[in-house]
Short mmCIF file of C-alpha atoms in Angstrom, two decimals:
data_model
loop_
_atom_site.label_atom_id
_atom_site.label_comp_id
_atom_site.label_asym_id
_atom_site.label_seq_id
_atom_site.Cartn_x
_atom_site.Cartn_y
_atom_site.Cartn_z
CA MET A 1 -49.74 -1.50 -8.89
CA ALA A 2 -46.30 -3.03 -9.41
CA PRO A 3 -43.37 -0.85 -8.34
CA GLY A 4 -41.44 0.94 -11.07
CA PRO A 5 -37.92 -0.02 -12.07
CA GLY A 6 -36.38 2.54 -9.71
CA ILE A 7 -37.95 0.98 -6.63
CA GLY A 8 -37.10 -2.49 -7.89
CA LEU A 9 -33.45 -1.64 -8.42
CA ALA A 10 -33.18 0.10 -5.05
CA ARG A 11 -34.54 -3.04 -3.39
CA ILE A 12 -31.73 -5.07 -4.92
CA VAL A 13 -29.24 -2.93 -2.98
CA GLU A 14 -31.34 -3.17 0.17
CA HIS A 15 -31.38 -6.98 0.01
CA ASP A 16 -27.97 -7.76 -1.48
CA GLY A 17 -25.83 -4.78 -0.53
CA SER A 18 -23.16 -4.23 2.08
CA ALA A 19 -25.61 -3.34 4.85
CA ALA A 20 -26.71 -6.98 4.95
CA HIS A 21 -23.19 -8.30 5.58
CA ALA A 22 -22.39 -9.20 9.18
CA TYR A 23 -18.71 -8.26 8.92
CA LEU A 24 -19.48 -4.69 7.91
CA ALA A 25 -21.75 -4.40 10.95
CA ARG A 26 -18.94 -5.67 13.19
CA LEU A 27 -16.45 -3.24 11.64
CA ALA A 28 -18.74 -0.35 12.47
CA LEU A 29 -18.56 -1.16 16.19
CA ASN A 30 -16.17 0.74 18.42
CA ASP A 31 -14.50 -2.41 19.76
CA ARG A 32 -12.82 -3.62 16.56
CA PRO A 33 -9.00 -3.73 16.50
CA LEU A 34 -7.65 -0.77 14.59
CA HIS A 35 -5.71 -3.09 12.30
CA ASP A 36 -9.03 -4.59 11.10
CA LEU A 37 -10.19 -1.10 10.17
CA ALA A 38 -6.84 -0.37 8.50
CA ASP A 39 -7.19 -3.54 6.44
CA ALA A 40 -10.69 -2.54 5.33
CA LEU A 41 -9.60 0.98 4.44
CA HIS A 42 -6.70 -0.18 2.30
CA GLN A 43 -8.68 -2.88 0.51
CA LEU A 44 -11.57 -0.50 -0.13
CA GLY A 45 -9.07 2.02 -1.44
CA ALA A 46 -7.70 -0.55 -3.85
CA LEU A 47 -11.20 -0.89 -5.32
CA HIS A 48 -12.63 2.60 -5.13
CA ALA A 49 -9.93 5.20 -4.45
CA ARG A 50 -8.64 5.07 -8.02
CA HIS A 51 -9.33 7.75 -10.62
CA PRO A 52 -11.15 7.55 -12.92
CA GLY A 53 -13.49 5.50 -10.81
CA LEU A 54 -16.58 3.54 -11.65
CA VAL A 55 -18.92 6.54 -11.68
CA ASP A 56 -16.51 8.52 -13.88
CA GLN A 57 -16.34 5.62 -16.33
CA ALA A 58 -20.11 5.31 -16.42
CA MET A 59 -20.37 8.87 -17.75
CA ASN A 60 -18.71 7.88 -21.02
CA GLY A 61 -21.19 7.94 -23.87
CA ILE A 62 -24.23 8.90 -21.76
CA ASP A 63 -25.97 12.05 -22.97
CA ASP A 64 -29.47 11.37 -21.63
CA PRO A 65 -30.60 14.61 -19.91
CA HIS A 66 -32.21 12.60 -17.12
CA ILE A 67 -29.04 10.64 -16.36
CA ARG A 68 -26.18 13.04 -17.02
CA PRO A 69 -26.89 15.50 -14.14
CA TRP A 70 -27.18 12.59 -11.69
CA LEU A 71 -23.86 11.18 -12.88
CA ARG A 72 -22.15 14.58 -12.63
CA THR A 73 -23.38 15.01 -9.05
CA ALA A 74 -22.37 11.47 -8.14
CA ALA A 75 -18.92 11.80 -9.71
CA ALA A 76 -18.21 15.10 -7.94
CA ALA A 77 -19.36 13.67 -4.60
CA PHE A 78 -17.37 10.51 -5.03
CA ALA A 79 -14.22 12.54 -5.61
CA GLY A 80 -14.69 13.68 -2.02
CA GLU A 81 -15.25 10.11 -0.89
CA ARG A 82 -11.98 9.05 -2.54
CA ALA A 83 -10.10 11.81 -0.74
CA TYR A 84 -11.73 10.85 2.58
CA LEU A 85 -10.85 7.18 2.10
CA ILE A 86 -7.25 7.96 1.18
CA ARG A 87 -6.87 10.23 4.21
CA LEU A 88 -8.26 7.61 6.56
CA ALA A 89 -6.07 4.86 5.12
CA ALA A 90 -2.96 7.00 5.53
CA ALA A 91 -3.84 7.84 9.13
CA ALA A 92 -4.62 4.20 10.00
CA GLY A 93 -1.19 3.03 8.88
CA PRO A 94 -0.23 0.14 6.60
CA PRO A 95 -2.47 -2.91 6.24
CA PRO A 96 -1.65 -5.62 8.77
CA GLY A 97 0.40 -8.64 7.86
CA THR A 98 -1.97 -11.56 7.33
CA PRO A 99 -1.44 -15.23 6.46
CA GLY A 100 -2.39 -16.04 2.89
CA GLN A 101 -1.42 -12.62 1.57
CA ALA A 102 -0.70 -13.85 -1.95
CA ALA A 103 -4.17 -15.37 -2.28
CA ALA A 104 -5.75 -12.18 -0.92
CA GLU A 105 -3.86 -10.06 -3.43
CA ALA A 106 -5.00 -12.33 -6.25
CA ALA A 107 -8.61 -11.99 -5.08
CA MET A 108 -8.34 -8.20 -4.93
CA THR A 109 -6.82 -8.09 -8.40
CA ALA A 110 -9.74 -10.12 -9.70
CA GLN A 111 -12.21 -7.76 -8.00
CA ARG A 112 -10.54 -4.68 -9.46
CA HIS A 113 -10.62 -6.27 -12.90
CA ALA A 114 -14.31 -7.12 -12.55
CA ILE A 115 -15.18 -3.55 -11.51
CA ASP A 116 -13.12 -2.12 -14.37
CA LEU A 117 -15.00 -4.35 -16.82
CA LEU A 118 -18.32 -3.12 -15.45
CA GLY A 119 -17.27 0.52 -15.81
CA ALA A 120 -16.04 -0.04 -19.36
CA SER A 121 -19.05 -2.09 -20.49
CA VAL A 122 -20.56 -0.96 -23.80
CA ARG A 123 -23.83 -2.74 -23.05
CA PRO A 124 -26.32 0.12 -22.57
CA GLY A 125 -27.25 0.38 -18.90
CA CYS A 126 -24.64 -1.99 -17.47
CA ALA A 127 -22.09 0.62 -16.31
CA LEU A 128 -24.90 2.89 -15.14
CA GLY A 129 -26.40 0.08 -13.06
CA ALA A 130 -23.03 -0.58 -11.44
CA ALA A 131 -22.63 3.14 -10.67
CA ILE A 132 -26.12 3.26 -9.16
CA ALA A 133 -25.31 0.26 -6.97
CA LEU A 134 -22.11 1.93 -5.76
CA VAL A 135 -23.93 5.16 -4.88
CA LEU A 136 -26.76 3.38 -3.07
CA ASP A 137 -24.42 0.95 -1.28
CA TRP A 138 -21.92 3.58 -0.16
CA PRO A 139 -23.89 4.99 2.83
CA ALA A 140 -23.60 1.56 4.48
CA ILE A 141 -19.90 1.44 3.65
CA ARG A 142 -19.47 4.86 5.27
CA ARG A 143 -20.38 3.40 8.67
CA PRO A 144 -17.00 1.71 9.28
CA LEU A 145 -15.25 4.62 7.56
CA ASP A 146 -16.81 7.07 9.98
CA MET A 147 -16.00 4.78 12.90
CA ALA A 148 -12.38 4.78 11.76
CA ALA A 149 -12.47 8.58 11.52
CA ALA A 150 -13.71 8.81 15.12
CA ARG A 151 -10.97 6.45 16.29
CA LEU A 152 -8.34 8.48 14.43
CA ASP A 153 -9.65 11.92 15.54
CA ILE A 154 -10.53 12.89 11.98
CA ALA A 155 -13.67 14.89 11.28
CA PRO A 156 -16.04 12.83 9.12
CA ALA A 157 -16.50 14.16 5.61
CA PRO A 158 -19.99 15.19 4.51
CA LEU A 159 -21.78 12.58 2.44
CA ASP A 160 -22.97 14.41 -0.66
CA LEU A 161 -23.87 11.50 -2.92
CA PRO A 162 -27.33 11.52 -4.52
CA THR A 163 -29.94 10.19 -2.12
CA CYS A 164 -31.94 7.03 -2.70
CA PHE A 165 -34.98 9.19 -3.52
CA GLU A 166 -33.05 11.21 -6.09
CA THR A 167 -31.61 8.04 -7.60
CA VAL A 168 -34.98 6.31 -7.86
CA ARG A 169 -36.46 9.45 -9.44
CA MET A 170 -33.64 9.48 -12.02
CA ILE A 171 -34.21 5.81 -12.88
CA GLU A 172 -37.95 6.33 -13.23
CA ALA A 173 -37.35 9.26 -15.62
CA ILE A 174 -35.27 7.15 -18.02
CA ASP A 175 -37.07 6.12 -21.17
CA GLY A 176 -35.58 2.67 -20.81
CA GLU A 177 -36.86 -0.49 -22.46
CA ALA A 178 -36.66 -3.93 -20.92
CA PRO A 179 -33.15 -4.76 -22.27
CA MET A 180 -31.71 -1.63 -20.65
CA VAL A 181 -33.40 -2.37 -17.33
CA ARG A 182 -32.01 -5.91 -17.48
CA ALA A 183 -28.52 -4.52 -18.18
CA MET A 184 -28.81 -2.08 -15.27
CA THR A 185 -29.93 -4.92 -13.02
CA PHE A 186 -26.98 -7.04 -14.15
CA GLY A 187 -24.52 -4.19 -13.50
CA MET A 188 -25.96 -3.61 -10.04
CA GLN A 189 -25.89 -7.29 -9.11
CA GLN A 190 -22.31 -7.68 -10.28
CA LEU A 191 -21.04 -4.64 -8.35
CA LEU A 192 -22.82 -5.77 -5.19
CA ALA A 193 -21.32 -9.24 -5.60
CA GLN A 194 -17.86 -7.65 -5.61
CA HIS A 195 -18.68 -5.79 -2.40
CA ARG A 196 -19.94 -8.97 -0.73
CA GLY A 197 -16.75 -10.67 -1.82
CA LEU A 198 -14.72 -7.85 -0.27
CA TRP A 199 -16.42 -8.16 3.13
CA ALA A 200 -16.03 -11.95 3.05
CA LEU A 201 -12.33 -11.56 2.23
CA LEU A 202 -11.82 -9.04 5.04
CA ASP A 203 -13.66 -11.30 7.46
CA ALA A 204 -11.46 -14.26 6.52
CA ARG A 205 -8.31 -12.13 6.88
CA ALA A 206 -9.40 -10.99 10.34
CA ASP A 207 -10.01 -14.63 11.35
CA ALA A 208 -6.56 -15.59 10.04
CA ARG A 209 -4.93 -12.89 12.14
CA ARG A 210 -6.81 -13.99 15.25
CA ALA A 211 -5.80 -17.61 14.67
CA LEU A 212 -2.18 -16.57 14.28
CA ARG A 213 -2.27 -14.78 17.62
CA GLY A 214 -3.71 -17.91 19.18
#
C-alpha cells in the first residue's frame, strides 16, 4: 500500500531539510568558533524571530477542525522558540564582521521576502505546507541552538512543537484533494529551499572569515 500524504510530506523534510546539510552538523559540534554560532543565531533570527511568523500567518483563513488545533499548538510553541532564539542571539553578541556583507544582506532580504510570500499565499495549502515544513525542520535547527545555549551557560528551552507523528496524523485527517496536496508540497519545498540557502550562506560566510584570518 502506498504511503498516505502525511508520510510523503514528512519524507520531504527528512530528505531535503536542514538535518541533511553538512554545515548545520558542523555548527552543532562543540568545537565551532562562537562567532560562527553568533552569525547563525542572528541570521536565523532575521528569518524566524519576527512576529507574526510563518505559522501565525498560516492560521489566516483556516477553519478546518483538523488543522486549526495543530496550528494553534504550533504557533504557541513557536512563540517560545522565538524568545529562545532572541535570548541566545543577545547573549552571543553581535554578528561577526564578514567580507561580502552587502551581498549577504541582500540574500537575507530575499529569503525573508520569500518566506513572507509563502505565509501570505492565498493558494489553499501553500502556507500550511510551509508551516509544516518549519515545524518538522525545527528539531534539527535546535541542535546548534542548544549547543550555543550550552556554550553560553543558558538552560535549553523545552521543545514543545507538534511531533512528527502528530503532524502526520493531522495531514492524514485533512479532506484534501490533489491540488491542495500539491500546494502543501510546494510550500514545504520552498521553505526547505530557503533553509538550505541559509546554511549555504552561513557556510560561505564562515569560509570568508577563515580566509581573512589567513
